[in-house]
Coordinates of C-alpha atoms in Angstrom, one line a residue:
X1 CA 9.9 12.4 12.9
X2 CA 10.6 12.4 9.1
X3 CA 9.0 9.4 7.4
X4 CA 11.1 8.5 4.3
X5 CA 9.5 5.2 3.3
X6 CA 6.6 6.2 1.1
X7 CA 7.5 3.5 -1.4
X8 CA 6.5 0.9 1.2
X9 CA 3.3 2.8 2.2
X10 CA 2.5 6.4 1.9
X11 CA 0.8 8.3 4.8
X12 CA -2.9 8.6 4.5
X13 CA -3.8 11.5 2.3
X14 CA -6.2 14.1 4.0
X15 CA -8.7 13.6 1.2
X16 CA -8.6 9.8 1.9
X17 CA -9.3 10.4 5.5
X18 CA -12.3 12.7 4.8
X19 CA -13.7 10.3 2.2
X20 CA -13.3 7.3 4.4
X21 CA -15.1 9.0 7.3
X22 CA -18.0 10.0 5.0
X23 CA -18.3 6.6 3.4
X24 CA -18.3 4.9 6.7
X25 CA -21.6 6.6 7.4
X26 CA -23.1 6.2 3.9
X27 CA -21.5 3.1 2.3
X28 CA -22.0 0.4 4.9
X29 CA -24.8 -1.5 3.2
X30 CA -24.7 -4.3 0.6
X31 CA -24.5 -2.6 -2.8
X32 CA -26.1 -5.7 -4.4
X33 CA -29.4 -5.0 -2.6
X34 CA -32.3 -2.9 -4.0
X35 CA -33.4 -1.1 -0.9
X36 CA -32.3 2.5 -0.4
X37 CA -29.3 1.8 1.8
X38 CA -28.1 -0.7 -0.8
X39 CA -28.7 1.7 -3.7
X40 CA -26.8 4.4 -1.8
X41 CA -23.9 2.1 -1.4
X42 CA -24.0 1.1 -5.1
X43 CA -23.9 4.7 -6.1
X44 CA -20.8 5.3 -4.0
X45 CA -19.1 2.1 -5.4
X46 CA -20.0 3.1 -9.0
X47 CA -18.7 6.6 -8.6
X48 CA -15.4 5.3 -7.1
X49 CA -15.0 2.9 -10.0
X50 CA -15.6 5.7 -12.5
X51 CA -13.1 8.0 -10.8
X52 CA -10.5 5.3 -10.6
X53 CA -11.0 4.2 -14.2
X54 CA -10.5 7.8 -15.3
X55 CA -7.2 8.0 -13.5
X56 CA -6.1 4.6 -14.8
X57 CA -7.2 5.4 -18.4
X58 CA -9.6 2.5 -18.9
X59 CA -13.4 1.9 -19.0
X60 CA -15.2 1.6 -15.7
X61 CA -16.4 -1.9 -16.6
X62 CA -12.8 -2.9 -17.2
X63 CA -11.7 -2.2 -13.6
X64 CA -12.4 -4.1 -10.4
X65 CA -11.3 -3.6 -6.8
X66 CA -9.3 -6.3 -5.0
X67 CA -8.3 -6.7 -1.4
X68 CA -4.7 -5.7 -2.2
X69 CA -2.2 -5.0 -5.0
X70 CA -0.7 -8.5 -4.5
X71 CA -4.1 -10.1 -4.9
X72 CA -4.6 -8.0 -8.1
X73 CA -1.3 -9.3 -9.5
X74 CA -2.1 -12.9 -8.6
X75 CA -5.7 -12.6 -10.0
X76 CA -4.5 -11.0 -13.2
X77 CA -1.7 -13.5 -13.9
X78 CA -3.8 -16.6 -13.1
X79 CA -6.8 -15.3 -15.0
X80 CA -4.8 -14.7 -18.2
X81 CA -2.9 -17.9 -17.9
X82 CA -6.1 -19.8 -17.6
X83 CA -7.8 -17.8 -20.4
X84 CA -4.9 -18.4 -22.8
X85 CA -4.1 -22.0 -21.8
X86 CA -4.4 -23.1 -25.4
X87 CA -1.6 -20.7 -26.4
X88 CA 0.8 -22.1 -23.9
X89 CA 2.1 -21.9 -20.3
X90 CA 5.0 -19.5 -20.7
X91 CA 5.3 -16.3 -18.7
X92 CA 7.8 -13.4 -19.3
X93 CA 8.7 -10.9 -16.7
X94 CA 11.7 -8.7 -15.9
X95 CA 14.2 -9.9 -13.3
X96 CA 13.3 -6.9 -11.0
X97 CA 9.5 -7.4 -10.8
X98 CA 7.8 -7.2 -7.4
X99 CA 8.1 -10.5 -5.5
X100 CA 4.4 -11.2 -6.0
X101 CA 5.1 -11.6 -9.8
X102 CA 8.1 -13.8 -9.2
X103 CA 6.1 -15.9 -6.7
X104 CA 3.3 -16.4 -9.3
X105 CA 6.0 -17.5 -11.8
X106 CA 7.4 -20.0 -9.3
X107 CA 3.8 -21.4 -8.8
X108 CA 3.5 -21.7 -12.6
X109 CA 6.8 -23.6 -12.8
X110 CA 5.5 -25.9 -10.1
X111 CA 2.5 -26.7 -12.2
X112 CA 4.6 -27.5 -15.3
X113 CA 4.7 -24.1 -16.9
X114 CA 7.8 -22.0 -17.8
X115 CA 9.0 -18.5 -17.0
X116 CA 11.6 -16.3 -18.6
X117 CA 13.2 -13.5 -16.5
X118 CA 14.5 -10.7 -18.8
X119 CA 17.7 -9.3 -17.4
X120 CA 18.2 -5.7 -16.6
X121 CA 21.2 -3.3 -16.9
X122 CA 23.1 -1.8 -14.0
X123 CA 20.5 0.9 -13.7
X124 CA 17.7 -1.6 -13.3
X125 CA 16.1 -1.1 -16.7
X126 CA 15.2 -3.8 -19.3
X127 CA 16.0 -3.4 -22.9
X128 CA 12.9 -3.4 -25.0
X129 CA 14.7 -5.4 -27.6
X130 CA 15.8 -8.0 -25.1
X131 CA 12.3 -8.2 -23.7
X132 CA 10.8 -8.7 -27.2
X133 CA 13.3 -11.5 -27.9
X134 CA 12.0 -13.4 -24.8
X135 CA 8.5 -13.6 -26.3
X136 CA 7.7 -17.0 -27.8
X137 CA 4.8 -18.6 -29.6
X138 CA 3.7 -20.3 -26.4
X139 CA 3.9 -17.1 -24.3
X140 CA 0.6 -16.6 -22.6
X141 CA 1.4 -13.4 -20.7
X142 CA 4.1 -10.8 -20.2
X143 CA 4.6 -8.7 -17.0
X144 CA 6.5 -5.4 -16.6
X145 CA 6.4 -2.9 -13.8
X146 CA 6.1 0.8 -14.8
X147 CA 8.8 1.8 -12.3
X148 CA 10.9 -0.2 -9.8
X149 CA 9.9 -0.3 -6.2
X150 CA 13.5 -0.4 -4.8
X151 CA 15.5 1.9 -7.0
X152 CA 12.9 4.0 -8.8
X153 CA 14.0 3.2 -12.4
X154 CA 11.3 3.6 -14.9
X155 CA 10.8 0.9 -17.5
X156 CA 10.2 1.3 -21.3
X157 CA 6.6 0.2 -21.0
X158 CA 5.4 1.9 -24.3
X159 CA 8.1 0.1 -26.4
X160 CA 7.6 -3.3 -24.6
X161 CA 3.8 -2.9 -25.0
X162 CA 4.2 -2.5 -28.8
X163 CA 6.5 -5.5 -29.0
X164 CA 3.9 -7.5 -27.0
X165 CA 1.1 -6.3 -29.3
X166 CA 3.0 -7.3 -32.4
X167 CA 3.6 -10.8 -30.9
X168 CA -0.1 -11.1 -29.8
X169 CA 0.8 -11.3 -26.1
X170 CA -1.1 -9.4 -23.5
X171 CA 1.1 -7.2 -21.2
X172 CA 0.3 -6.8 -17.5
X173 CA 1.8 -3.6 -16.0
X174 CA 2.4 -3.3 -12.3
X175 CA 1.8 0.4 -11.7
X176 CA 1.9 0.3 -7.9
X177 CA 4.7 2.8 -7.6
X178 CA 3.9 5.1 -10.4
X179 CA 0.1 5.4 -10.7
X180 CA -0.1 8.3 -8.2
X181 CA 2.3 10.3 -10.4
X182 CA 0.4 9.8 -13.6
X183 CA -1.3 7.4 -16.0
X184 CA 0.7 4.6 -17.7
X185 CA 1.3 5.2 -21.4
X186 CA 1.4 2.4 -23.9
X187 CA -0.9 -0.3 -25.2
X188 CA -1.0 -2.4 -22.0
X189 CA -3.6 -5.1 -21.6
X190 CA -3.8 -5.4 -17.8
X191 CA -2.8 -2.9 -15.1
X192 CA -2.6 -3.4 -11.3
X193 CA -2.0 -1.0 -8.5
X194 CA -2.3 -0.6 -4.7
X195 CA -4.0 2.3 -2.9
X196 CA -1.7 2.5 0.1
X197 CA 1.2 3.4 -2.3
X198 CA -0.5 6.8 -3.2
X199 CA -1.9 7.7 0.2
X200 CA -5.1 5.7 0.1
X201 CA -6.1 3.2 2.8
X202 CA -4.4 -0.2 2.9
X203 CA -6.5 -3.2 1.7
X204 CA -7.6 -1.8 -1.7
X205 CA -6.0 -2.9 -5.0
X206 CA -7.0 -2.2 -8.6
X207 CA -7.1 -4.7 -11.5
X208 CA -7.9 -3.3 -15.0
X209 CA -8.4 -5.9 -17.8
X210 CA -8.9 -4.4 -21.3
X211 CA -11.8 -5.6 -23.4
X212 CA -10.6 -8.4 -25.7
X213 CA -8.1 -10.0 -23.3
X214 CA -9.0 -13.6 -22.8
X215 CA -9.5 -13.9 -19.1
X216 CA -10.8 -16.7 -16.9
X217 CA -11.1 -15.9 -13.2
X218 CA -9.8 -18.6 -11.0
X219 CA -11.4 -20.0 -7.9
X220 CA -15.1 -20.5 -7.0
X221 CA -17.5 -18.3 -9.0
X222 CA -18.5 -15.1 -7.2
X223 CA -21.0 -12.5 -8.2
X224 CA -18.9 -9.6 -6.9
X225 CA -16.6 -7.4 -9.0
X226 CA -17.4 -9.2 -12.3
X227 CA -16.3 -12.5 -10.7
X228 CA -12.7 -11.3 -10.6
X229 CA -12.5 -10.4 -6.9
X230 CA -14.6 -12.5 -4.5
X231 CA -16.1 -11.1 -1.3
X232 CA -18.0 -8.2 0.0
X233 CA -16.6 -4.9 -1.2
X234 CA -15.0 -2.6 1.3
X235 CA -16.8 0.4 0.1
X236 CA -15.5 3.0 2.5
X237 CA -11.9 2.1 1.7
X238 CA -12.6 1.9 -2.0
X239 CA -14.2 5.4 -2.0
X240 CA -11.2 6.8 0.0
X241 CA -8.8 5.1 -2.4
X242 CA -10.5 6.6 -5.5
X243 CA -10.8 10.0 -3.9
X244 CA -7.2 10.1 -2.8
X245 CA -5.9 9.0 -6.2
X246 CA -7.7 11.9 -7.9
X247 CA -6.4 14.2 -5.3
X248 CA -2.7 13.2 -5.6
X249 CA -3.0 13.4 -9.3
X250 CA -4.1 17.0 -9.1
X251 CA -1.0 17.7 -7.0
X252 CA 1.4 15.4 -8.8
X253 CA 2.9 17.8 -11.4
X254 CA 4.0 20.4 -8.9
X255 CA 5.0 18.0 -6.2
X256 CA 7.1 15.9 -8.6
X257 CA 9.2 18.9 -9.4
X258 CA 9.7 19.8 -5.8
X259 CA 10.5 16.3 -4.6
X260 CA 12.8 15.6 -7.6
X261 CA 14.9 18.6 -6.5
X262 CA 15.1 17.2 -3.0
X263 CA 16.1 13.7 -4.3
X264 CA 18.7 15.3 -6.6
X265 CA 20.2 17.0 -3.6
X266 CA 20.5 13.5 -1.9
X267 CA 21.9 11.9 -5.0
X268 CA 24.6 14.6 -5.3
X269 CA 25.4 15.2 -1.6
X270 CA 25.6 11.6 -0.3
X271 CA 28.6 10.6 -2.3
X272 CA 30.3 13.9 -1.3
X273 CA 29.6 13.4 2.4
X274 CA 30.1 9.6 2.7
X275 CA 33.1 7.9 1.2
X276 CA 32.7 4.6 -0.7
X277 CA 29.0 5.0 -1.6
X278 CA 27.2 3.8 -4.8
X279 CA 24.0 5.6 -5.8
X280 CA 22.0 3.1 -7.8
X281 CA 19.1 3.3 -10.3
X282 CA 18.8 5.4 -13.4
X283 CA 19.7 9.1 -12.7
X284 CA 17.2 10.5 -15.2
X285 CA 14.4 7.9 -16.0
X286 CA 13.2 7.5 -12.4
X287 CA 10.4 8.2 -10.0
X288 CA 10.7 11.7 -8.6
X289 CA 10.6 10.8 -4.9
X290 CA 12.9 7.8 -4.6
X291 CA 16.6 7.3 -4.3
X292 CA 18.7 4.3 -3.3
X293 CA 22.3 4.2 -2.3
X294 CA 24.6 1.5 -0.9
X295 CA 27.5 2.1 1.5
X296 CA 30.6 -0.1 1.6
X297 CA 31.7 -1.7 4.9
X298 CA 28.4 -1.3 6.8
X299 CA 25.7 -3.6 8.1
X300 CA 22.5 -2.3 6.5
X301 CA 20.3 -3.3 9.4
X302 CA 22.4 -1.4 11.9
X303 CA 22.4 1.7 9.6
X304 CA 18.6 1.6 9.5
X305 CA 18.4 1.2 13.3
X306 CA 20.8 4.1 13.8
X307 CA 18.9 6.3 11.4
X308 CA 15.7 5.4 13.2
X309 CA 17.2 6.4 16.5
X310 CA 18.1 9.7 14.9
X311 CA 14.5 10.2 13.9
X312 CA 14.5 9.0 10.2
X313 CA 12.3 6.1 8.9
X314 CA 14.0 4.6 5.8
X315 CA 14.0 1.2 4.1
X316 CA 16.7 -1.1 2.7
X317 CA 17.2 -3.9 0.2
X318 CA 20.3 -5.1 2.0
X319 CA 20.7 -8.8 2.7
X320 CA 21.6 -7.9 6.3
X321 CA 18.0 -6.7 6.9
X322 CA 16.5 -10.1 6.2
X323 CA 16.5 -13.3 8.2
X324 CA 17.6 -15.3 5.1
X325 CA 20.7 -13.1 4.6
X326 CA 19.9 -13.2 0.9
X327 CA 20.4 -10.0 -1.1
X328 CA 17.4 -8.2 -2.6
X329 CA 16.6 -9.9 -5.9
X330 CA 16.4 -6.4 -7.5
X331 CA 20.0 -5.4 -6.4
X332 CA 21.2 -8.9 -7.4
X333 CA 19.7 -8.6 -10.9
X334 CA 21.3 -5.2 -11.3
X335 CA 24.7 -6.4 -10.1
X336 CA 25.2 -3.5 -7.7
X337 CA 26.4 -3.4 -4.1
X338 CA 23.8 -4.7 -1.7
X339 CA 25.5 -4.1 1.7
X340 CA 24.6 -1.0 3.5
X341 CA 21.7 -0.3 1.2
X342 CA 19.4 2.6 2.1
X343 CA 16.2 3.5 0.2
X344 CA 14.8 7.0 0.7
X345 CA 11.3 7.6 -0.7
X346 CA 9.9 11.0 0.2
X347 CA 6.1 11.3 0.8
X348 CA 4.3 14.4 -0.6
X349 CA 4.8 17.4 1.6
X350 CA 8.3 16.5 2.7
X351 CA 10.2 19.6 3.9
X352 CA 13.5 20.5 2.6
X353 CA 14.7 21.1 6.1
X354 CA 14.1 17.4 6.9
X355 CA 16.3 16.4 3.9
X356 CA 19.0 18.7 5.0
X357 CA 19.0 17.3 8.5
X358 CA 19.1 13.7 7.1
X359 CA 22.3 14.7 5.1
X360 CA 23.8 16.1 8.3
X361 CA 23.1 12.9 10.3
X362 CA 24.0 10.2 7.7
X363 CA 27.8 10.7 7.6
X364 CA 28.1 10.2 11.3
X365 CA 25.8 7.2 11.3
X366 CA 27.8 5.4 8.6
X367 CA 31.2 6.4 10.1
X368 CA 30.1 5.0 13.5
X369 CA 28.9 1.7 12.0
X370 CA 32.1 1.3 10.0
X371 CA 34.2 2.0 13.1
X372 CA 32.4 -0.6 15.1
X373 CA 32.9 -3.2 12.3
X374 CA 36.6 -2.4 12.0
X375 CA 36.3 -1.2 8.4
X376 CA 39.5 0.2 6.8
X377 CA 39.9 4.0 6.7
X378 CA 42.0 3.6 3.6
X379 CA 43.6 0.8 1.6
X380 CA 47.1 -0.2 2.9
X381 CA 49.8 -0.2 0.1
X382 CA 52.7 -2.3 1.3
X383 CA 52.9 -5.5 -0.9
X384 CA 54.1 -8.5 0.9
X385 CA 53.0 -11.5 -1.2
X386 CA 51.8 -12.3 -4.7
X387 CA 48.6 -13.9 -3.4
X388 CA 46.7 -14.0 -0.2
X389 CA 43.7 -16.0 1.1
X390 CA 41.2 -14.5 3.4
X391 CA 39.1 -16.9 5.4
X392 CA 35.7 -15.3 6.0
X393 CA 33.6 -18.4 6.3
X394 CA 30.9 -18.0 8.9
X395 CA 31.1 -14.2 8.7
X396 CA 28.2 -12.2 7.3
X397 CA 28.0 -9.1 5.3
X398 CA 29.8 -6.7 5.2
X399 CA 32.7 -8.5 7.0
X400 CA 34.0 -10.5 3.9
X401 CA 34.3 -7.3 1.9
X402 CA 35.9 -5.5 4.8
X403 CA 38.5 -8.2 5.1
X404 CA 39.2 -8.0 1.4
X405 CA 39.6 -4.3 1.6
X406 CA 42.1 -4.6 4.5
X407 CA 44.5 -6.8 2.6
X408 CA 44.2 -5.8 -1.1
X409 CA 47.2 -3.5 -0.6
X410 CA 49.3 -6.4 0.8
X411 CA 49.6 -7.9 -2.7
X412 CA 51.4 -6.2 -5.6
X413 CA 49.6 -5.0 -8.7
X414 CA 48.8 -8.1 -10.6
X415 CA 48.6 -10.2 -7.4
X416 CA 45.4 -11.8 -6.2
X417 CA 43.3 -12.1 -3.0
X418 CA 41.0 -15.0 -2.6
X419 CA 38.1 -14.6 -0.2
X420 CA 36.5 -17.7 1.2
X421 CA 32.9 -17.0 2.1
X422 CA 29.7 -19.0 2.6
X423 CA 27.5 -15.8 2.6
X424 CA 25.3 -15.5 -0.5
X425 CA 25.7 -11.7 -0.4
X426 CA 29.4 -12.1 -1.2
X427 CA 28.6 -13.3 -4.7
X428 CA 27.1 -9.8 -5.3
X429 CA 29.1 -7.5 -3.0
X430 CA 32.6 -8.6 -3.9
X431 CA 32.2 -7.9 -7.6
X432 CA 30.4 -4.7 -6.8
X433 CA 33.4 -3.7 -4.5
X434 CA 35.8 -4.4 -7.4
X435 CA 33.7 -2.2 -9.7
X436 CA 33.7 0.7 -7.2
X437 CA 37.4 0.4 -6.3
X438 CA 38.8 -0.2 -9.7
X439 CA 40.0 -3.8 -9.0
X440 CA 39.5 -6.8 -11.2
X441 CA 37.0 -9.5 -10.2
X442 CA 38.5 -12.7 -11.6
X443 CA 35.6 -15.0 -10.7
X444 CA 34.6 -17.7 -8.2
X445 CA 35.9 -21.1 -7.7
X446 CA 34.7 -24.1 -5.7
X447 CA 36.3 -24.5 -2.3
X448 CA 36.1 -27.1 0.5
X449 CA 34.6 -24.5 2.7
X450 CA 32.2 -22.0 1.1
X451 CA 33.1 -20.4 -2.2
X452 CA 36.4 -18.9 -3.3
X453 CA 36.1 -15.4 -4.8
X454 CA 39.2 -14.3 -6.6
X455 CA 40.2 -10.6 -6.9
X456 CA 43.2 -9.3 -8.8
X457 CA 44.8 -6.0 -7.7
X458 CA 44.9 -3.5 -10.6
X459 CA 45.9 -0.3 -8.8

């Protein structure tokens, strides 16, 4: 069964498995003890730290291991905010950061601090100039991912790092998605990553803090990991994480070329095979193994279930796959279609035949879901009124967009269709539909029931 969700968690690398098994036999003792078992465990821990630091591009004494990438982010942010409290309580981050960064920002706001979210363009990238303009005298920390976890777009880390350095603001880089493909360039101050993203075991995160960064670890003092990650080190997992990171780096150059070609095939063929599809993310500045596309008129959760039944494990940022029915904050910030969103992220070793079969299966899956939902095969063109109102209150994605598409041809060019909806996804998906179909999104208006989204027919 092809597994196409490496961006969530990559399969355990063979080197990680071998190192884990060996370390289970040799690295079980307390590395803080002076007897031989403790010394042996300490040697394994130190060797893993040196290997990981070499891959990250920092000194071994600048890097600590944490229980997860999320813990690394929270520790990094809280430590710098505390260490630079006299500077201010202002945090800057892109609008498409991992949710752990945004959750840390929400906690900061709850404590009286402030946070600025730098907007992104339709490809998901920030402008280095816009990011620099968000920095203030009271900015304690800036955060920027090296590459986006949902659409694969790479961020201008080098340019943003220079702007932060000029402003005297440390930059924390979330390299969870990119570290397995290569080191992060630029004068960053802190870097975090998570081992299960590159084929290491889950439960190991990395936090690198450059010398000179004012950092005050939060929580009760602990003697482990320089006081920055409390608790007994999981040495077998750490050893496996460091070993697999070195292994995937050795393979990265060749595998990136191979997987990029497979992803290019998906990016090109999906819009040819499936009508009304938007491929999102930067077509060039992106991770080599990841592609995301959104399909009009389909329920994202149903598409994922149908692909799973066909033997393909994929992921989605669609609002229809969450219990809150709220679109992915990444897709929302980009202003792209959220309904029917499919993220394909290929693990190393993916066969071209599996990608070919995915492209064979996908059109039938999408067509079947559209048929069950009553999506229009084409737009009807028989104007009957200058304006129409579609009541889609109580109906969830993608029904409001489907109802809009069914009647847009019933008004003349210049006429309007008003869609009433109480689904938060409509705020994103109706403008995205207009962008895809060449119609004009007029805007939203208050309504007695839900929100009124007004669309003007252009063609």
